[in-house]
Amino acid sequence: MSKWFFINLAVFIFALWKMSTGHLGVHILFGGFGLLFILYNWTRHAVFSTIRSNISRKRKIKYAKLSKKVLPIHKWTGTTALILILFHIFFVIHYFGFQVTNVKMVSGLLAVITLSLVVITGWMRFIKTTYKRRMIHLTLGFCLFTFVLLHLIF
Ligand code: HEM
Ligand code: HEM
């Protein structure tokens, strides 16, 4: 199994722990569900890495079949993630206003800009797959993962 399964799970548990230590407002709930959808989509990378790794052909086929089954949901979970995060931001700004010097807000902003690009390149990739589009979607996915992690830590 790819180490990414464990990394993604660890990030989600870390987020749950952070959420449980503060006041669970509606803004946090939207952020948490948005994160869940993002991590669900990002796990596609873990599945792909597993398929490419050194495992038996039988298991590769099993994972490839599973991957094909969840593909139709991928585009909708990704798009829903963006909508949930927009609600998260709406409530955050409603409660606290936007503070440019707040690290949490700046890291969040970088994350949501990247998320928008991931969704746009995802749809471009869906309409017409080229090697370049595939690599851009994947690279932006890595950047998104990093920014989200920074947003959770700070
Ligand atoms: C992809 C984008 C985003 C994701 C996945 C996300 C996710 C989350 C999650 C899961 C939390 C709760 C855990 C914690 O407190 O660390 C949170 C908190 C927070 N987020 Fe975001 N967020 C995103 C974008 C943004 C943006 C753009 C802003 C700024 C407008 C923002 C502002 C905040 C603030 C201020 C908190 C702390 C709220 C509190 O402690 O009451 N987030 N976010
Ligand atoms: C949270 C947002 C998203 C994340 C984190 C994400 C991540 C990923 C990852 C990691 C892959 C596998 C990349 C590879 O190894 O080649 C992938 C594939 C793909 N993504 Fe996304 N994606 C997101 C949203 C979307 C959206 C909104 C669409 C819209 C159509 C989309 C369309 C696709 C397509 C068509 C593939 C190729 C599937 C395949 O060849 O089996 N993605 N995505």
Short mmCIF file of C-alpha atoms and ligand atoms in Angstrom, two decimals:
data_model
loop_
_atom_site.label_atom_id
_atom_site.label_comp_id
_atom_site.label_asym_id
_atom_site.label_seq_id
_atom_site.Cartn_x
_atom_site.Cartn_y
_atom_site.Cartn_z
CA MET A 1 0.00 0.00 0.00
CA SER A 2 1.16 3.49 -0.77
CA LYS A 3 2.42 5.56 2.17
CA TRP A 4 0.05 8.26 0.94
CA PHE A 5 -2.95 6.38 2.38
CA PHE A 6 -1.40 6.81 5.83
CA ILE A 7 -0.29 10.39 5.23
CA ASN A 8 -3.83 11.40 4.16
CA LEU A 9 -5.38 9.61 7.12
CA ALA A 10 -2.91 11.28 9.50
CA VAL A 11 -3.78 14.72 8.11
CA PHE A 12 -7.49 14.06 8.61
CA ILE A 13 -6.99 12.85 12.19
CA PHE A 14 -4.83 15.93 12.86
CA ALA A 15 -7.64 18.17 11.51
CA LEU A 16 -10.25 16.37 13.65
CA TRP A 17 -8.07 16.86 16.72
CA LYS A 18 -7.66 20.58 15.93
CA MET A 19 -11.39 20.95 15.38
CA SER A 20 -12.18 19.21 18.67
CA THR A 21 -9.96 21.59 20.66
CA GLY A 22 -11.82 24.74 19.60
CA HIS A 23 -15.40 25.96 19.41
CA LEU A 24 -17.19 23.96 16.69
CA GLY A 25 -18.88 26.74 14.74
CA VAL A 26 -20.62 26.39 11.38
CA HIS A 27 -17.51 27.80 9.63
CA ILE A 28 -15.42 24.95 11.08
CA LEU A 29 -17.96 22.34 9.97
CA PHE A 30 -17.83 23.58 6.36
CA GLY A 31 -14.00 23.63 6.54
CA GLY A 32 -13.93 20.07 7.92
CA PHE A 33 -16.29 18.64 5.28
CA GLY A 34 -14.43 20.51 2.54
CA LEU A 35 -11.18 18.99 3.78
CA LEU A 36 -12.76 15.51 3.81
CA PHE A 37 -13.78 15.85 0.15
CA ILE A 38 -10.35 17.21 -0.83
CA LEU A 39 -8.58 14.31 0.90
CA TYR A 40 -10.98 11.80 -0.70
CA ASN A 41 -10.00 13.12 -4.14
CA TRP A 42 -6.32 13.35 -3.26
CA THR A 43 -6.40 9.66 -2.29
CA ARG A 44 -6.70 8.99 -6.04
CA HIS A 45 -3.00 9.76 -6.13
CA ALA A 46 -2.42 7.07 -3.47
CA VAL A 47 -4.42 4.57 -5.54
CA PHE A 48 -2.47 5.44 -8.71
CA SER A 49 0.86 5.14 -6.85
CA THR A 50 -0.18 1.74 -5.56
CA ILE A 51 -1.10 0.55 -9.06
CA ARG A 52 2.29 1.70 -10.37
CA SER A 53 4.21 0.13 -7.46
CA ASN A 54 5.74 -3.33 -7.24
CA ILE A 55 2.66 -5.40 -6.32
CA SER A 56 1.11 -8.49 -7.90
CA ARG A 57 -0.79 -8.18 -11.19
CA LYS A 58 -3.92 -9.47 -9.50
CA ARG A 59 -3.89 -6.66 -6.94
CA LYS A 60 -3.08 -4.09 -9.64
CA ILE A 61 -6.21 -5.15 -11.55
CA LYS A 62 -8.27 -5.02 -8.36
CA TYR A 63 -7.17 -1.45 -7.63
CA ALA A 64 -7.58 -0.38 -11.26
CA LYS A 65 -11.18 -1.67 -11.25
CA LEU A 66 -11.91 0.13 -7.99
CA SER A 67 -10.35 3.27 -9.41
CA LYS A 68 -12.57 3.08 -12.51
CA LYS A 69 -15.65 2.65 -10.34
CA VAL A 70 -15.01 5.78 -8.29
CA LEU A 71 -13.96 7.92 -11.28
CA PRO A 72 -17.47 9.27 -12.05
CA ILE A 73 -17.72 10.55 -8.45
CA HIS A 74 -14.26 12.20 -8.53
CA LYS A 75 -15.33 15.25 -10.52
CA TRP A 76 -18.38 15.86 -8.32
CA THR A 77 -16.57 15.40 -4.99
CA GLY A 78 -13.86 17.79 -6.23
CA THR A 79 -16.37 20.42 -7.32
CA THR A 80 -18.38 19.98 -4.08
CA ALA A 81 -15.17 20.51 -2.07
CA LEU A 82 -14.77 23.94 -3.66
CA ILE A 83 -18.39 24.87 -2.91
CA LEU A 84 -18.05 23.75 0.74
CA ILE A 85 -14.84 25.78 1.12
CA LEU A 86 -16.53 28.86 -0.36
CA PHE A 87 -19.15 28.55 2.42
CA HIS A 88 -16.29 28.11 4.95
CA ILE A 89 -14.72 31.38 3.75
CA PHE A 90 -18.06 33.18 3.67
CA PHE A 91 -18.70 32.33 7.35
CA VAL A 92 -15.10 33.04 8.42
CA ILE A 93 -15.22 36.51 6.83
CA HIS A 94 -18.70 37.08 8.28
CA TYR A 95 -17.45 36.30 11.81
CA PHE A 96 -13.88 37.70 11.77
CA GLY A 97 -13.48 39.83 8.63
CA PHE A 98 -10.46 39.29 6.37
CA GLN A 99 -7.11 39.96 8.06
CA VAL A 100 -4.12 40.18 5.70
CA THR A 101 -1.63 39.73 8.53
CA ASN A 102 -3.33 36.54 9.78
CA VAL A 103 -1.21 33.51 8.75
CA LYS A 104 -4.26 31.25 8.94
CA MET A 105 -6.14 33.42 6.48
CA VAL A 106 -3.22 33.86 4.07
CA SER A 107 -2.46 30.11 3.99
CA GLY A 108 -6.21 29.48 3.50
CA LEU A 109 -6.28 31.94 0.63
CA LEU A 110 -3.36 30.19 -1.10
CA ALA A 111 -5.14 26.87 -0.58
CA VAL A 112 -8.45 28.03 -2.06
CA ILE A 113 -6.77 29.65 -5.08
CA THR A 114 -4.96 26.35 -5.73
CA LEU A 115 -8.18 24.38 -5.18
CA SER A 116 -9.92 26.51 -7.82
CA LEU A 117 -7.08 25.80 -10.27
CA VAL A 118 -7.23 22.06 -9.46
CA VAL A 119 -10.97 22.02 -10.21
CA ILE A 120 -10.53 24.02 -13.46
CA THR A 121 -7.68 21.80 -14.72
CA GLY A 122 -9.71 18.75 -13.62
CA TRP A 123 -12.57 19.75 -15.90
CA MET A 124 -10.11 20.56 -18.72
CA ARG A 125 -8.57 17.15 -18.24
CA PHE A 126 -12.00 15.53 -18.26
CA ILE A 127 -12.99 17.27 -21.51
CA LYS A 128 -9.71 16.41 -23.25
CA THR A 129 -6.81 14.51 -21.65
CA THR A 130 -3.30 15.52 -22.68
CA TYR A 131 -0.05 14.65 -20.90
CA LYS A 132 0.46 18.33 -20.02
CA ARG A 133 -3.02 18.68 -18.49
CA ARG A 134 -2.54 15.49 -16.52
CA MET A 135 0.75 16.72 -15.07
CA ILE A 136 -0.63 20.18 -14.25
CA HIS A 137 -3.67 18.67 -12.45
CA LEU A 138 -1.40 16.36 -10.46
CA THR A 139 1.22 19.03 -9.60
CA LEU A 140 -1.47 21.46 -8.47
CA GLY A 141 -2.85 18.61 -6.34
CA PHE A 142 0.52 18.41 -4.55
CA CYS A 143 0.56 22.19 -4.01
CA LEU A 144 -3.01 22.05 -2.68
CA PHE A 145 -2.06 19.32 -0.22
CA THR A 146 0.89 21.43 1.04
CA PHE A 147 -1.12 24.65 1.44
CA VAL A 148 -3.95 22.83 3.22
CA LEU A 149 -1.43 21.29 5.61
CA LEU A 150 0.07 24.74 6.35
CA HIS A 151 -3.45 26.10 6.88
CA LEU A 152 -4.17 23.39 9.44
CA ILE A 153 -0.85 23.74 11.28
CA PHE A 154 -0.84 27.55 11.69
C1 HEM B 1 -8.90 24.84 0.56
C2 HEM B 1 -9.13 25.80 1.43
C3 HEM B 1 -9.44 25.62 2.91
C4 HEM B 1 -9.57 24.47 3.67
C5 HEM B 1 -9.49 23.00 3.24
C6 HEM B 1 -9.85 24.90 5.03
C7 HEM B 1 -10.07 24.04 6.11
C8 HEM B 1 -10.18 24.44 7.42
C9 HEM B 1 -10.39 23.56 8.55
C10 HEM B 1 -10.53 22.03 8.46
C11 HEM B 1 -10.41 24.32 9.69
C12 HEM B 1 -10.62 23.82 11.14
C13 HEM B 1 -9.34 23.32 11.76
C14 HEM B 1 -8.42 24.40 12.24
O1 HEM B 1 -8.85 25.29 13.00
O2 HEM B 1 -7.24 24.36 11.86
C15 HEM B 1 -10.21 25.71 9.28
C16 HEM B 1 -10.13 26.78 10.15
C17 HEM B 1 -10.03 28.10 9.75
N1 HEM B 1 -9.98 28.56 8.44
FE1 HEM B 1 -9.94 27.45 6.78
N2 HEM B 1 -9.86 26.29 5.06
C18 HEM B 1 -9.61 26.76 3.78
C19 HEM B 1 -9.55 28.10 3.40
C20 HEM B 1 -9.64 29.19 4.23
C21 HEM B 1 -9.58 30.59 3.83
C22 HEM B 1 -9.44 31.11 2.40
C23 HEM B 1 -9.66 31.34 4.97
C24 HEM B 1 -9.64 32.86 5.09
C25 HEM B 1 -10.57 33.62 4.68
C26 HEM B 1 -9.78 30.43 6.09
C27 HEM B 1 -9.83 30.79 7.41
C28 HEM B 1 -9.89 29.95 8.50
C29 HEM B 1 -9.86 30.40 9.89
C30 HEM B 1 -9.75 31.84 10.38
C31 HEM B 1 -9.95 29.24 10.68
C32 HEM B 1 -9.95 29.16 12.21
C33 HEM B 1 -11.32 29.43 12.70
C34 HEM B 1 -11.45 29.27 14.21
O3 HEM B 1 -10.48 28.87 14.87
O4 HEM B 1 -12.54 29.58 14.73
N3 HEM B 1 -9.77 29.12 5.62
N4 HEM B 1 -10.09 25.75 7.90
C1 HEM B 2 -10.13 18.49 -4.66
C2 HEM B 2 -9.98 18.49 -5.94
C3 HEM B 2 -9.22 17.47 -6.75
C4 HEM B 2 -8.09 16.75 -6.43
C5 HEM B 2 -7.27 16.84 -5.15
C6 HEM B 2 -7.80 15.89 -7.57
C7 HEM B 2 -6.73 15.01 -7.65
C8 HEM B 2 -6.53 14.10 -8.66
C9 HEM B 2 -5.47 13.12 -8.69
C10 HEM B 2 -4.41 12.95 -7.60
C11 HEM B 2 -5.57 12.40 -9.84
C12 HEM B 2 -4.65 11.27 -10.31
C13 HEM B 2 -3.54 11.94 -11.07
C14 HEM B 2 -2.56 11.06 -11.80
O1 HEM B 2 -1.80 10.31 -11.14
O2 HEM B 2 -2.53 11.14 -13.04
C15 HEM B 2 -6.71 12.92 -10.56
C16 HEM B 2 -7.16 12.45 -11.78
C17 HEM B 2 -8.21 13.00 -12.48
N1 HEM B 2 -8.97 14.10 -12.11
FE1 HEM B 2 -8.85 15.11 -10.34
N2 HEM B 2 -8.74 16.09 -8.56
C18 HEM B 2 -9.64 17.03 -8.09
C19 HEM B 2 -10.74 17.53 -8.76
C20 HEM B 2 -11.13 17.16 -10.04
C21 HEM B 2 -12.27 17.72 -10.74
C22 HEM B 2 -13.24 18.78 -10.21
C23 HEM B 2 -12.32 17.11 -11.95
C24 HEM B 2 -13.36 17.41 -13.00
C25 HEM B 2 -13.66 16.71 -14.01
C26 HEM B 2 -11.20 16.15 -12.02
C27 HEM B 2 -10.87 15.31 -13.09
C28 HEM B 2 -9.92 14.33 -13.11
C29 HEM B 2 -9.74 13.35 -14.18
C30 HEM B 2 -10.58 13.26 -15.45
C31 HEM B 2 -8.68 12.52 -13.78
C32 HEM B 2 -8.14 11.31 -14.55
C33 HEM B 2 -8.75 10.07 -14.01
C34 HEM B 2 -8.16 8.81 -14.55
O3 HEM B 2 -7.35 8.86 -15.50
O4 HEM B 2 -8.49 7.74 -13.99
N3 HEM B 2 -10.49 16.23 -10.83
N4 HEM B 2 -7.26 13.96 -9.82
#
